[in-house]
């Protein structure tokens, strides 16, 4: 997948994972591959945000509102996490608003 994001692109979690709390984060089981993934507290917050279709900008704004983090670092980290989730088949990226 070519990874060229716009802040207006939308992302949503797929229904292909089961999540459970694990320490301060989440453990995700990708049902199709039987691979486990772990997310720290911030990753778990992002996962919560993308249970409904949401723009990349909205996810970044939610993280900035909740955590004391530099805006550029937030952008890079959120995009990196969303790329990883998408490549693992745990999220879908759409280059336009989902209806």
XYZ file of N, CA, C and O in Angstrom:
396
model
N 0.835 -1.173 0.000
C 0.000 0.000 0.000
C 0.885 1.243 0.000
O 1.806 1.352 0.798
N 0.597 2.170 -0.882
C 1.316 3.436 -0.905
C 0.809 4.280 0.261
O -0.383 4.485 0.416
N 1.705 4.740 1.085
C 1.315 5.453 2.294
C 1.569 6.939 2.107
O 2.631 7.461 2.380
N 0.556 7.650 1.627
C 0.635 9.086 1.417
C -0.619 9.693 2.025
O -1.645 9.800 1.369
N -0.522 10.062 3.298
C -1.690 10.518 4.044
C -2.002 11.981 3.840
O -1.117 12.798 3.695
N -3.268 12.264 3.913
C -3.781 13.616 4.038
C -4.517 13.658 5.369
O -5.119 12.658 5.783
N -4.476 14.788 6.031
C -5.172 14.869 7.318
C -6.682 14.711 7.159
O -7.398 14.490 8.126
N -7.162 14.783 5.934
C -8.595 14.618 5.690
C -8.973 13.170 5.380
O -10.151 12.840 5.280
N -7.962 12.300 5.202
C -8.232 10.877 5.014
C -8.891 10.330 6.277
O -8.665 10.841 7.380
N -9.679 9.313 6.107
C -10.389 8.698 7.227
C -9.864 7.298 7.487
O -9.437 6.606 6.564
N -9.924 6.915 8.734
C -9.465 5.595 9.139
C -10.511 4.995 10.080
O -11.193 5.710 10.808
N -10.639 3.673 10.008
C -11.569 2.959 10.885
C -10.987 1.580 11.163
O -10.351 0.975 10.293
N -11.186 1.115 12.382
C -10.744 -0.230 12.733
C -11.580 -1.244 11.966
O -12.763 -1.029 11.723
N -10.953 -2.328 11.568
C -11.700 -3.409 10.924
C -12.379 -4.224 12.019
O -12.091 -4.067 13.201
N -13.241 -5.107 11.646
C -13.870 -6.001 12.602
C -13.077 -7.283 12.777
O -13.609 -8.266 13.291
N -11.811 -7.272 12.366
C -11.001 -8.486 12.356
C -10.134 -8.656 13.594
O -9.183 -9.426 13.579
N -10.452 -7.927 14.670
C -9.630 -8.020 15.877
C -10.510 -8.099 17.115
O -11.605 -7.544 17.161
N -9.993 -8.804 18.098
C -10.593 -8.847 19.421
C -9.616 -8.139 20.342
O -8.412 -8.416 20.316
N -10.122 -7.204 21.149
C -9.258 -6.427 22.035
C -9.611 -6.695 23.487
O -10.779 -6.896 23.827
N -8.582 -6.707 24.323
C -8.814 -6.794 25.770
C -7.750 -5.961 26.471
O -6.640 -5.775 25.958
N -8.127 -5.450 27.643
C -7.178 -4.649 28.413
C -5.990 -5.505 28.806
O -6.129 -6.681 29.139
N -4.823 -4.881 28.742
C -3.581 -5.565 29.086
C -2.694 -4.537 29.766
O -2.111 -3.683 29.090
N -2.622 -4.570 31.083
C -1.896 -3.539 31.813
C -2.563 -2.202 31.599
O -3.768 -2.067 31.789
N -1.798 -1.213 31.155
C -2.365 0.108 30.876
C -2.742 0.268 29.411
O -3.147 1.348 28.994
N -2.593 -0.791 28.633
C -2.887 -0.723 27.205
C -3.884 -1.779 26.791
O -4.774 -2.153 27.543
N -3.707 -2.261 25.570
C -4.597 -3.273 25.003
C -3.784 -4.374 24.343
O -2.709 -4.123 23.808
N -4.338 -5.563 24.362
C -3.839 -6.662 23.549
C -4.878 -6.869 22.454
O -6.083 -6.909 22.718
N -4.418 -6.962 21.221
C -5.302 -7.188 20.075
C -4.966 -8.533 19.461
O -3.793 -8.838 19.244
N -5.973 -9.306 19.179
C -5.786 -10.556 18.444
C -6.406 -10.379 17.074
O -7.613 -10.146 16.960
N -5.566 -10.463 16.026
C -6.069 -10.408 14.660
C -6.644 -11.785 14.353
O -5.900 -12.771 14.291
N -7.935 -11.854 14.204
C -8.645 -13.128 14.086
C -8.215 -13.927 12.857
O -8.064 -15.138 12.928
N -7.978 -13.256 11.752
C -7.645 -13.960 10.515
C -6.247 -14.568 10.533
O -6.015 -15.610 9.931
N -5.305 -13.927 11.232
C -3.931 -14.424 11.222
C -3.508 -15.053 12.547
O -2.433 -15.641 12.626
N -4.338 -14.920 13.582
C -4.009 -15.390 14.936
C -2.743 -14.748 15.478
O -2.017 -15.357 16.260
N -2.462 -13.515 15.085
C -1.304 -12.775 15.571
C -1.784 -11.780 16.629
O -2.787 -11.097 16.447
N -1.031 -11.729 17.736
C -1.323 -10.775 18.802
C -0.509 -9.507 18.613
O 0.649 -9.555 18.198
N -1.113 -8.386 18.953
C -0.450 -7.085 18.949
C -0.716 -6.439 20.294
O -1.763 -6.675 20.900
N 0.213 -5.629 20.757
C -0.016 -4.903 22.009
C 0.090 -3.409 21.748
O 0.898 -2.957 20.928
N -0.762 -2.663 22.418
C -0.770 -1.212 22.319
C -0.583 -0.635 23.706
O -1.211 -1.104 24.669
N 0.259 0.392 23.814
C 0.397 1.077 25.095
C -0.843 1.935 25.346
O -1.799 1.898 24.550
N -0.849 2.707 26.398
C -2.021 3.518 26.739
C -2.440 4.486 25.652
O -3.628 4.643 25.369
N -1.470 5.141 25.030
C -1.791 6.084 23.948
C -2.323 5.326 22.734
O -3.307 5.729 22.121
N -1.685 4.203 22.407
C -2.165 3.377 21.300
C -3.578 2.885 21.550
O -4.408 2.853 20.633
N -3.867 2.513 22.798
C -5.222 2.067 23.155
C -6.226 3.205 22.974
O -7.347 2.987 22.498
N -5.813 4.422 23.314
C -6.681 5.588 23.113
C -6.963 5.796 21.627
O -8.107 6.042 21.231
N -5.937 5.666 20.796
C -6.119 5.808 19.345
C -7.046 4.703 18.844
O -7.960 4.960 18.046
N -6.844 3.479 19.315
C -7.701 2.366 18.915
C -9.161 2.673 19.246
O -10.060 2.433 18.448
N -9.401 3.226 20.423
C -10.750 3.612 20.833
C -11.320 4.654 19.868
O -12.496 4.596 19.496
N -10.476 5.604 19.465
C -10.922 6.671 18.568
C -11.356 6.147 17.204
O -12.260 6.719 16.584
N -10.727 5.084 16.728
C -11.021 4.625 15.358
C -12.042 3.489 15.317
O -12.183 2.822 14.295
N -12.779 3.304 16.382
C -13.857 2.316 16.348
C -14.994 2.797 15.456
O -15.794 2.003 14.987
N -15.049 4.076 15.236
C -15.954 4.700 14.270
C -15.070 5.425 13.256
O -13.982 5.880 13.607
N -15.505 5.552 12.014
C -14.693 6.274 11.030
C -14.355 7.679 11.524
O -15.226 8.390 12.031
N -13.091 8.035 11.415
C -12.630 9.329 11.912
C -11.503 9.811 11.019
O -10.694 9.027 10.550
N -11.445 11.118 10.821
C -10.348 11.655 10.003
C -9.040 11.567 10.781
O -9.031 11.573 12.020
N -7.939 11.503 10.049
C -6.616 11.479 10.666
C -6.453 12.723 11.542
O -5.954 12.641 12.666
N -6.907 13.863 11.049
C -6.806 15.115 11.800
C -7.584 15.028 13.111
O -7.104 15.478 14.151
N -8.770 14.434 13.092
C -9.558 14.288 14.316
C -8.858 13.393 15.333
O -8.887 13.659 16.532
N -8.234 12.318 14.858
C -7.500 11.422 15.764
C -6.333 12.183 16.379
O -6.112 12.138 17.603
N -5.573 12.898 15.560
C -4.441 13.672 16.074
C -4.908 14.724 17.073
O -4.286 14.905 18.128
N -6.002 15.397 16.774
C -6.538 16.426 17.675
C -6.963 15.830 19.007
O -6.743 16.430 20.067
N -7.559 14.648 18.973
C -7.978 13.977 20.207
C -6.769 13.617 21.066
O -6.792 13.781 22.292
N -5.703 13.135 20.430
C -4.477 12.793 21.169
C -3.862 14.059 21.764
O -3.467 14.069 22.940
N -3.800 15.126 20.983
C -3.250 16.389 21.489
C -4.056 16.927 22.661
O -3.489 17.474 23.609
N -5.378 16.778 22.613
C -6.230 17.273 23.688
C -6.063 16.462 24.973
O -6.205 16.988 26.073
N -5.739 15.192 24.835
C -5.656 14.312 26.007
C -4.250 14.229 26.610
O -4.101 14.071 27.811
N -3.225 14.329 25.763
C -1.852 14.126 26.219
C -1.010 15.374 25.998
O -1.233 16.119 25.046
N -0.034 15.580 26.844
C 0.890 16.691 26.724
C 2.015 16.275 25.778
O 3.003 15.674 26.205
N 1.834 16.558 24.495
C 2.792 16.125 23.485
C 2.931 17.217 22.424
O 1.979 17.947 22.139
N 4.120 17.329 21.861
C 4.390 18.261 20.780
C 3.555 17.879 19.558
O 3.420 16.690 19.228
N 3.008 18.865 18.871
C 2.111 18.611 17.732
C 2.800 17.815 16.620
O 2.189 16.909 16.039
N 4.041 18.135 16.301
C 4.747 17.412 15.234
C 5.015 15.966 15.641
O 4.909 15.054 14.831
N 5.387 15.765 16.901
C 5.625 14.399 17.401
C 4.328 13.604 17.379
O 4.296 12.439 16.985
N 3.236 14.254 17.791
C 1.926 13.607 17.773
C 1.569 13.171 16.359
O 1.151 12.030 16.147
N 1.729 14.068 15.403
C 1.400 13.764 14.003
C 2.188 12.550 13.524
O 1.624 11.614 12.963
N 3.494 12.569 13.772
C 4.352 11.468 13.314
C 3.983 10.157 13.999
O 3.896 9.104 13.348
N 3.755 10.204 15.302
C 3.450 8.977 16.047
C 2.081 8.409 15.680
O 1.935 7.202 15.496
N 1.082 9.277 15.556
C -0.254 8.803 15.193
C -0.231 8.218 13.781
O -0.769 7.134 13.543
N 0.410 8.900 12.854
C 0.487 8.376 11.486
C 1.239 7.055 11.452
O 0.851 6.133 10.739
N 2.314 6.941 12.226
C 3.063 5.686 12.285
C 2.216 4.547 12.835
O 2.242 3.432 12.307
N 1.468 4.819 13.888
C 0.604 3.795 14.460
C -0.491 3.392 13.472
O -0.744 2.197 13.265
N -1.126 4.367 12.842
C -2.193 4.053 11.890
C -1.655 3.278 10.692
O -2.325 2.372 10.187
N -0.441 3.602 10.262
C 0.185 2.845 9.173
C 0.380 1.394 9.605
O 0.062 0.466 8.869
N 0.900 1.188 10.802
C 1.107 -0.163 11.302
C -0.188 -0.937 11.431
O -0.268 -2.116 11.050
N -1.216 -0.295 11.961
C -2.516 -0.961 12.104
C -3.100 -1.311 10.741
O -3.675 -2.384 10.555
N -2.937 -0.412 9.781
C -3.453 -0.657 8.431
C -2.695 -1.801 7.762
O -3.310 -2.705 7.183
N -1.382 -1.778 7.856
C -0.580 -2.837 7.237
C -0.848 -4.200 7.870
O -0.749 -5.224 7.203
N -1.219 -4.211 9.153
C -1.526 -5.466 9.851
C -2.952 -5.944 9.574
O -3.339 -7.031 10.006
N -3.740 -5.140 8.861
C -5.126 -5.517 8.572
C -6.072 -5.217 9.717
O -7.199 -5.708 9.748
N -5.641 -4.373 10.652
C -6.473 -4.036 11.808
C -7.258 -2.748 11.603
O -8.165 -2.438 12.368
N -6.914 -1.990 10.570
C -7.609 -0.738 10.253
C -7.641 -0.573 8.743
O -6.853 -1.178 8.018
N -8.583 0.251 8.293
C -8.707 0.575 6.866
C -8.581 2.078 6.695
O -9.160 2.846 7.454
N -7.856 2.480 5.698
C -7.683 3.884 5.361
C -8.524 4.204 4.137
O -8.559 3.412 3.188
N -9.183 5.352 4.174
C -10.000 5.799 3.046
C -9.596 7.210 2.694
O -9.491 8.064 3.569
N -9.379 7.453 1.420
C -8.923 8.761 0.984
C -10.066 9.736 0.751
O -9.906 10.739 0.091
N -11.195 9.423 1.327
C -12.306 10.362 1.329
C -13.174 10.029 2.534
O -12.981 9.014 3.180
N -14.100 10.897 2.830
C -14.946 10.688 3.996
C -15.813 9.447 3.808
O -16.370 9.209 2.737
N -15.917 8.663 4.875
C -16.779 7.483 4.853
C -18.211 7.898 5.144
O -18.461 8.741 5.987
N -19.146 7.315 4.426
C -20.558 7.644 4.667
C -21.320 6.408 5.073
O -20.911 5.312 4.914
